[in-house]
Amino acid sequence: MPKRRLMWQLFASYLVVTILAISVITVYMAISMKKLYLTEVSSDLKARAILFRDQLIGKDSILFAAHVDSLCKKFGHKSATRFTVILPSGIVIGDTDDDPLKMENHSNRPEVIDALSGRSGVATRYSHTLYETMMYVAEPINQEGKVVGIVRAALPVTDIDHTFGQIYPRVIIGGLLITLILGFLSLYISRRISVPLERIKLVAGHYSKGEFDHLLPPGNTIEIDSLTNTLNQMAVELKEKIRTVEGQRNELDAVLSSMVEGVLAFDTSEHLVNLNQAAARMLSIDREQVRGRYVQEAVRNIQLQNLVSRILKSEEPQEDEMAIQGNGGRVLQMHGTILRNDKGESLGALVVLNDITRLRHLESIRRDFVANVSHELKTPITSIKGFVETLQDESLKDPRDTERFLAIISKQADRLNSIIEDLLTLSKIEESEKAEILLEEHKLRAVLQSAVSICDIKAKAKKIAISLNCDDDLCAKINAELLEQAIINLLDNAIKYSNKDSEIKISALILESEVAITIQDWGVGIEKRHLPRLFERFYTVDKARSKELGGTGLGLAIVKHIVLAHHGNVSVESAPDKGSTFTIHLPCL
Ligand code: ADP
């Protein structure tokens, strides 16, 4: 059904009611007036008939026809009324307007029939004698308890119709005028009713857009006023509620986005309802794009999908791990629980992700370390044990063998010693790393000089020249003892992996915002593929050679940890047979 504006609906209803009311009133009035007029005429005619009857009763006999007829004509003309005197037989014996002898029997006239029964008779009909509509009132003439005749008075009522014919247009014009005035009034009233509703509609529109600052003015009726009050109150409460909800949401968002753990919320149909930034980052997905998607579409990971369905099925907390390919590979630990509302009904599942890649990496480093240590220690111990058993063998009598075996045992014991010493150094540095080592402003030249003099004997043995290039005033925030140890390790390697008669250069200078200490040699160098793992514990390029040279594979690991404890880093550039350059980068003062 087509919708119309309330104002026009009201106006149309008012107009219909007004037109109906005016029409009904007009018709009713016209009918009543006519009725009243006819009643007036009939009582007037009755009075005239009675008066005329009294005139007749005064005569000796009403049956004296000629006399009656002349009376009818005389009184009739005087009073402009048509009088007719009829005998009970219906014979007319006198009439104002006609000759009674020519007139037909009147016994069948309704008013005459009524009068014959002793009461007044009234009738209105068209007169064929006078050719117009007449009203007739007949009164019986009683003598000695008998109806001896009837007096009938008649008046034309064409005049009435004529009069009413003149009145009707005026009444219609008046009615139309009133309708017009009432129409304007209806329009005004309709507007007065609809305008506040229009205003309410407008403001409700603002509310639906979340704009609650528009308040309604008080209404002009009790109903509208109470409606505007309710709406205003609703707006204030809604605004407050929305503010609270927004506040809570912001708080929740702030909590979720500042969490290191990834958080994912799923509904009961396994659709991803919400996730925080950390989760999006961990899973490498776009937060906005995956929101509302089915778990399989949102995150392409079977472990997560299984975990979510397990949580929703069992309603028990679940745990699992997921491996993410790409980006170096990550391991995420997943803890999932069921999400419930205040009434304890299940709303979905909540999954918290923890990035345990580092933990797993550390675990594997520890495992490797233990394996490496065991392996490194086992080799000299096995060797020592083997030679000791050989020595215990009484069949071995050659003192030269004994001496050789003892030398080997001593060498292996030294190796054991140096491995343990290196391990202790490493663990000491790691401990001090945790507790922050004491760093003091110190001149670098003294430290480097001391390291050079310690390694000098070894260098001289291989006829290697060590040159030092460092400003006397160059200072850095260092732990002199530890840094010296790192330089010794690097110098020791440079000597070990350099050929005889070669050269080693140590220099320290300020580069941009750091102090760079460089140890350069022109020795065997290192293949590029080994460089990334060079600073790992027990990592050696050539195990046999390293062992031969008394290396433990821990020297560079010690260097790395010492430099880290100085908030710096160590880098290496090397090429086989071209030599190596190790650089310690320390932050400037
Ligand atoms: P090692 O005790 O075996 O020397 P490091 O941790 O000090 O252990 O060194 C690890 C490996 O790095 C060594 O086995 C060696 O192969 C390589 N390396 C270290 N320094 C040098 C260098 N200056 N020249 C060539 N190779 C080096």
JSON list of N, CA and C and ligand atoms in Angstrom, two decimals, residues 422 489-490 493-498 521 523-526 534 536 539-542 546-547 550-557 574 579-580 582, ligand 1:
[
{"chain": "A", "resi": 422, "resn": "ASP", "atom": "N", "xyz": [88.21, -22.70, 28.59]},
{"chain": "A", "resi": 422, "resn": "ASP", "atom": "CA", "xyz": [87.39, -21.90, 27.66]},
{"chain": "A", "resi": 422, "resn": "ASP", "atom": "C", "xyz": [85.92, -21.92, 28.06]},
{"chain": "A", "resi": 489, "resn": "ASN", "atom": "N", "xyz": [92.27, -13.62, 21.86]},
{"chain": "A", "resi": 489, "resn": "ASN", "atom": "CA", "xyz": [91.69, -14.74, 21.09]},
{"chain": "A", "resi": 489, "resn": "ASN", "atom": "C", "xyz": [91.81, -14.49, 19.59]},
{"chain": "A", "resi": 490, "resn": "LEU", "atom": "N", "xyz": [91.47, -13.25, 19.16]},
{"chain": "A", "resi": 490, "resn": "LEU", "atom": "CA", "xyz": [91.52, -12.94, 17.72]},
{"chain": "A", "resi": 490, "resn": "LEU", "atom": "C", "xyz": [92.96, -12.97, 17.20]},
{"chain": "A", "resi": 493, "resn": "ASN", "atom": "N", "xyz": [94.16, -16.54, 16.96]},
{"chain": "A", "resi": 493, "resn": "ASN", "atom": "CA", "xyz": [93.67, -17.18, 15.72]},
{"chain": "A", "resi": 493, "resn": "ASN", "atom": "C", "xyz": [94.46, -16.69, 14.52]},
{"chain": "A", "resi": 494, "resn": "ALA", "atom": "N", "xyz": [94.66, -15.33, 14.46]},
{"chain": "A", "resi": 494, "resn": "ALA", "atom": "CA", "xyz": [95.37, -14.76, 13.31]},
{"chain": "A", "resi": 494, "resn": "ALA", "atom": "C", "xyz": [96.77, -15.40, 13.18]},
{"chain": "A", "resi": 495, "resn": "ILE", "atom": "N", "xyz": [97.44, -15.59, 14.34]},
{"chain": "A", "resi": 495, "resn": "ILE", "atom": "CA", "xyz": [98.78, -16.20, 14.31]},
{"chain": "A", "resi": 495, "resn": "ILE", "atom": "C", "xyz": [98.68, -17.66, 13.87]},
{"chain": "A", "resi": 496, "resn": "LYS", "atom": "N", "xyz": [97.64, -18.36, 14.49]},
{"chain": "A", "resi": 496, "resn": "LYS", "atom": "CA", "xyz": [97.49, -19.79, 14.20]},
{"chain": "A", "resi": 496, "resn": "LYS", "atom": "C", "xyz": [97.24, -20.04, 12.72]},
{"chain": "A", "resi": 497, "resn": "TYR", "atom": "N", "xyz": [96.37, -19.18, 12.12]},
{"chain": "A", "resi": 497, "resn": "TYR", "atom": "CA", "xyz": [95.97, -19.44, 10.74]},
{"chain": "A", "resi": 497, "resn": "TYR", "atom": "C", "xyz": [96.74, -18.58, 9.72]},
{"chain": "A", "resi": 498, "resn": "SER", "atom": "N", "xyz": [97.93, -18.08, 10.14]},
{"chain": "A", "resi": 498, "resn": "SER", "atom": "CA", "xyz": [98.78, -17.36, 9.20]},
{"chain": "A", "resi": 498, "resn": "SER", "atom": "C", "xyz": [100.03, -18.18, 8.92]},
{"chain": "A", "resi": 521, "resn": "ASP", "atom": "N", "xyz": [94.68, -10.29, 9.07]},
{"chain": "A", "resi": 521, "resn": "ASP", "atom": "CA", "xyz": [95.82, -11.16, 8.75]},
{"chain": "A", "resi": 521, "resn": "ASP", "atom": "C", "xyz": [95.77, -11.55, 7.28]},
{"chain": "A", "resi": 523, "resn": "GLY", "atom": "N", "xyz": [96.40, -14.74, 6.20]},
{"chain": "A", "resi": 523, "resn": "GLY", "atom": "CA", "xyz": [96.60, -16.18, 6.35]},
{"chain": "A", "resi": 523, "resn": "GLY", "atom": "C", "xyz": [95.73, -16.99, 5.43]},
{"chain": "A", "resi": 524, "resn": "VAL", "atom": "N", "xyz": [95.28, -18.17, 5.95]},
{"chain": "A", "resi": 524, "resn": "VAL", "atom": "CA", "xyz": [94.56, -19.13, 5.10]},
{"chain": "A", "resi": 524, "resn": "VAL", "atom": "C", "xyz": [93.17, -18.65, 4.68]},
{"chain": "A", "resi": 525, "resn": "GLY", "atom": "N", "xyz": [92.59, -17.78, 5.50]},
{"chain": "A", "resi": 525, "resn": "GLY", "atom": "CA", "xyz": [91.24, -17.28, 5.18]},
{"chain": "A", "resi": 525, "resn": "GLY", "atom": "C", "xyz": [90.16, -18.32, 5.41]},
{"chain": "A", "resi": 526, "resn": "ILE", "atom": "N", "xyz": [88.94, -17.92, 5.23]},
{"chain": "A", "resi": 526, "resn": "ILE", "atom": "CA", "xyz": [87.79, -18.83, 5.51]},
{"chain": "A", "resi": 526, "resn": "ILE", "atom": "C", "xyz": [86.82, -18.75, 4.33]},
{"chain": "A", "resi": 534, "resn": "LEU", "atom": "N", "xyz": [80.46, -19.00, 12.24]},
{"chain": "A", "resi": 534, "resn": "LEU", "atom": "CA", "xyz": [81.82, -18.98, 12.78]},
{"chain": "A", "resi": 534, "resn": "LEU", "atom": "C", "xyz": [81.89, -18.71, 14.28]},
{"chain": "A", "resi": 536, "resn": "GLU", "atom": "N", "xyz": [79.70, -19.58, 16.52]},
{"chain": "A", "resi": 536, "resn": "GLU", "atom": "CA", "xyz": [79.00, -20.57, 17.35]},
{"chain": "A", "resi": 536, "resn": "GLU", "atom": "C", "xyz": [80.02, -21.37, 18.16]},
{"chain": "A", "resi": 539, "resn": "TYR", "atom": "N", "xyz": [82.34, -24.43, 16.83]},
{"chain": "A", "resi": 539, "resn": "TYR", "atom": "CA", "xyz": [82.33, -24.47, 15.37]},
{"chain": "A", "resi": 539, "resn": "TYR", "atom": "C", "xyz": [83.75, -24.29, 14.84]},
{"chain": "A", "resi": 540, "resn": "THR", "atom": "N", "xyz": [84.17, -25.25, 14.08]},
{"chain": "A", "resi": 540, "resn": "THR", "atom": "CA", "xyz": [85.51, -25.14, 13.48]},
{"chain": "A", "resi": 540, "resn": "THR", "atom": "C", "xyz": [85.41, -25.42, 11.99]},
{"chain": "A", "resi": 541, "resn": "VAL", "atom": "N", "xyz": [86.25, -24.71, 11.23]},
{"chain": "A", "resi": 541, "resn": "VAL", "atom": "CA", "xyz": [86.22, -24.89, 9.77]},
{"chain": "A", "resi": 541, "resn": "VAL", "atom": "C", "xyz": [86.86, -26.22, 9.41]},
{"chain": "A", "resi": 542, "resn": "ASP", "atom": "N", "xyz": [88.00, -26.44, 9.99]},
{"chain": "A", "resi": 542, "resn": "ASP", "atom": "CA", "xyz": [88.72, -27.69, 9.72]},
{"chain": "A", "resi": 542, "resn": "ASP", "atom": "C", "xyz": [89.08, -28.29, 11.07]},
{"chain": "A", "resi": 546, "resn": "SER", "atom": "N", "xyz": [92.28, -27.49, 13.41]},
{"chain": "A", "resi": 546, "resn": "SER", "atom": "CA", "xyz": [92.04, -26.74, 14.64]},
{"chain": "A", "resi": 546, "resn": "SER", "atom": "C", "xyz": [92.62, -27.49, 15.84]},
{"chain": "A", "resi": 547, "resn": "LYS", "atom": "N", "xyz": [92.35, -28.80, 15.88]},
{"chain": "A", "resi": 547, "resn": "LYS", "atom": "CA", "xyz": [92.86, -29.64, 16.98]},
{"chain": "A", "resi": 547, "resn": "LYS", "atom": "C", "xyz": [94.38, -29.63, 16.99]},
{"chain": "A", "resi": 550, "resn": "GLY", "atom": "N", "xyz": [95.76, -26.82, 18.51]},
{"chain": "A", "resi": 550, "resn": "GLY", "atom": "CA", "xyz": [95.38, -26.67, 19.92]},
{"chain": "A", "resi": 550, "resn": "GLY", "atom": "C", "xyz": [94.12, -25.85, 20.10]},
{"chain": "A", "resi": 551, "resn": "GLY", "atom": "N", "xyz": [93.29, -25.75, 19.04]},
{"chain": "A", "resi": 551, "resn": "GLY", "atom": "CA", "xyz": [92.04, -24.97, 19.12]},
{"chain": "A", "resi": 551, "resn": "GLY", "atom": "C", "xyz": [90.92, -25.76, 19.77]},
{"chain": "A", "resi": 552, "resn": "THR", "atom": "N", "xyz": [89.99, -25.07, 20.37]},
{"chain": "A", "resi": 552, "resn": "THR", "atom": "CA", "xyz": [88.85, -25.74, 21.03]},
{"chain": "A", "resi": 552, "resn": "THR", "atom": "C", "xyz": [87.54, -25.44, 20.30]},
{"chain": "A", "resi": 553, "resn": "GLY", "atom": "N", "xyz": [87.55, -24.48, 19.39]},
{"chain": "A", "resi": 553, "resn": "GLY", "atom": "CA", "xyz": [86.30, -24.08, 18.71]},
{"chain": "A", "resi": 553, "resn": "GLY", "atom": "C", "xyz": [85.48, -23.13, 19.57]},
{"chain": "A", "resi": 554, "resn": "LEU", "atom": "N", "xyz": [86.07, -22.69, 20.70]},
{"chain": "A", "resi": 554, "resn": "LEU", "atom": "CA", "xyz": [85.32, -21.80, 21.60]},
{"chain": "A", "resi": 554, "resn": "LEU", "atom": "C", "xyz": [85.85, -20.37, 21.57]},
{"chain": "A", "resi": 555, "resn": "GLY", "atom": "N", "xyz": [87.00, -20.18, 20.95]},
{"chain": "A", "resi": 555, "resn": "GLY", "atom": "CA", "xyz": [87.64, -18.86, 20.97]},
{"chain": "A", "resi": 555, "resn": "GLY", "atom": "C", "xyz": [86.75, -17.74, 20.44]},
{"chain": "A", "resi": 556, "resn": "LEU", "atom": "N", "xyz": [86.16, -17.93, 19.26]},
{"chain": "A", "resi": 556, "resn": "LEU", "atom": "CA", "xyz": [85.33, -16.87, 18.67]},
{"chain": "A", "resi": 556, "resn": "LEU", "atom": "C", "xyz": [84.01, -16.69, 19.42]},
{"chain": "A", "resi": 557, "resn": "ALA", "atom": "N", "xyz": [83.50, -17.81, 19.99]},
{"chain": "A", "resi": 557, "resn": "ALA", "atom": "CA", "xyz": [82.27, -17.70, 20.80]},
{"chain": "A", "resi": 557, "resn": "ALA", "atom": "C", "xyz": [82.54, -16.80, 22.00]},
{"chain": "A", "resi": 574, "resn": "SER", "atom": "N", "xyz": [86.33, -12.40, 5.05]},
{"chain": "A", "resi": 574, "resn": "SER", "atom": "CA", "xyz": [87.43, -13.32, 4.78]},
{"chain": "A", "resi": 574, "resn": "SER", "atom": "C", "xyz": [87.27, -13.99, 3.42]},
{"chain": "A", "resi": 579, "resn": "GLY", "atom": "N", "xyz": [93.29, -14.17, 3.47]},
{"chain": "A", "resi": 579, "resn": "GLY", "atom": "CA", "xyz": [93.36, -13.65, 4.82]},
{"chain": "A", "resi": 579, "resn": "GLY", "atom": "C", "xyz": [92.00, -13.26, 5.37]},
{"chain": "A", "resi": 580, "resn": "SER", "atom": "N", "xyz": [91.99, -12.87, 6.64]},
{"chain": "A", "resi": 580, "resn": "SER", "atom": "CA", "xyz": [90.73, -12.55, 7.32]},
{"chain": "A", "resi": 580, "resn": "SER", "atom": "C", "xyz": [90.84, -11.23, 8.05]},
{"chain": "A", "resi": 582, "resn": "PHE", "atom": "N", "xyz": [88.82, -9.44, 11.21]},
{"chain": "A", "resi": 582, "resn": "PHE", "atom": "CA", "xyz": [87.79, -9.46, 12.25]},
{"chain": "A", "resi": 582, "resn": "PHE", "atom": "C", "xyz": [87.68, -8.05, 12.81]},
{"chain": "B", "resi": 1, "resn": "ADP", "atom": "P1", "xyz": [89.64, -22.52, 17.38]},
{"chain": "B", "resi": 1, "resn": "ADP", "atom": "O1", "xyz": [89.92, -22.69, 18.79]},
{"chain": "B", "resi": 1, "resn": "ADP", "atom": "O2", "xyz": [89.42, -23.76, 16.62]},
{"chain": "B", "resi": 1, "resn": "ADP", "atom": "O3", "xyz": [90.50, -21.56, 16.71]},
{"chain": "B", "resi": 1, "resn": "ADP", "atom": "P2", "xyz": [87.76, -20.42, 17.18]},
{"chain": "B", "resi": 1, "resn": "ADP", "atom": "O4", "xyz": [86.36, -20.28, 17.70]},
{"chain": "B", "resi": 1, "resn": "ADP", "atom": "O5", "xyz": [88.72, -19.44, 17.66]},
{"chain": "B", "resi": 1, "resn": "ADP", "atom": "O6", "xyz": [88.17, -21.88, 17.39]},
{"chain": "B", "resi": 1, "resn": "ADP", "atom": "O7", "xyz": [87.69, -20.32, 15.63]},
{"chain": "B", "resi": 1, "resn": "ADP", "atom": "C1", "xyz": [86.72, -21.08, 14.92]},
{"chain": "B", "resi": 1, "resn": "ADP", "atom": "C2", "xyz": [87.22, -21.42, 13.52]},
{"chain": "B", "resi": 1, "resn": "ADP", "atom": "O8", "xyz": [87.34, -20.25, 12.77]},
{"chain": "B", "resi": 1, "resn": "ADP", "atom": "C3", "xyz": [88.56, -22.01, 13.53]},
{"chain": "B", "resi": 1, "resn": "ADP", "atom": "O9", "xyz": [88.50, -23.40, 13.57]},
{"chain": "B", "resi": 1, "resn": "ADP", "atom": "C4", "xyz": [89.14, -21.55, 12.20]},
{"chain": "B", "resi": 1, "resn": "ADP", "atom": "O10", "xyz": [88.88, -22.48, 11.23]},
{"chain": "B", "resi": 1, "resn": "ADP", "atom": "C5", "xyz": [88.41, -20.29, 11.91]},
{"chain": "B", "resi": 1, "resn": "ADP", "atom": "N1", "xyz": [89.26, -19.10, 12.12]},
{"chain": "B", "resi": 1, "resn": "ADP", "atom": "C6", "xyz": [89.23, -18.28, 13.20]},
{"chain": "B", "resi": 1, "resn": "ADP", "atom": "N2", "xyz": [90.08, -17.25, 13.03]},
{"chain": "B", "resi": 1, "resn": "ADP", "atom": "C7", "xyz": [90.67, -17.42, 11.83]},
{"chain": "B", "resi": 1, "resn": "ADP", "atom": "C8", "xyz": [91.63, -16.67, 11.07]},
{"chain": "B", "resi": 1, "resn": "ADP", "atom": "N3", "xyz": [92.16, -15.55, 11.54]},
{"chain": "B", "resi": 1, "resn": "ADP", "atom": "N4", "xyz": [91.96, -17.17, 9.85]},
{"chain": "B", "resi": 1, "resn": "ADP", "atom": "C9", "xyz": [91.42, -18.27, 9.36]},
{"chain": "B", "resi": 1, "resn": "ADP", "atom": "N5", "xyz": [90.51, -19.03, 10.02]},
{"chain": "B", "resi": 1, "resn": "ADP", "atom": "C10", "xyz": [90.14, -18.59, 11.23]}
]
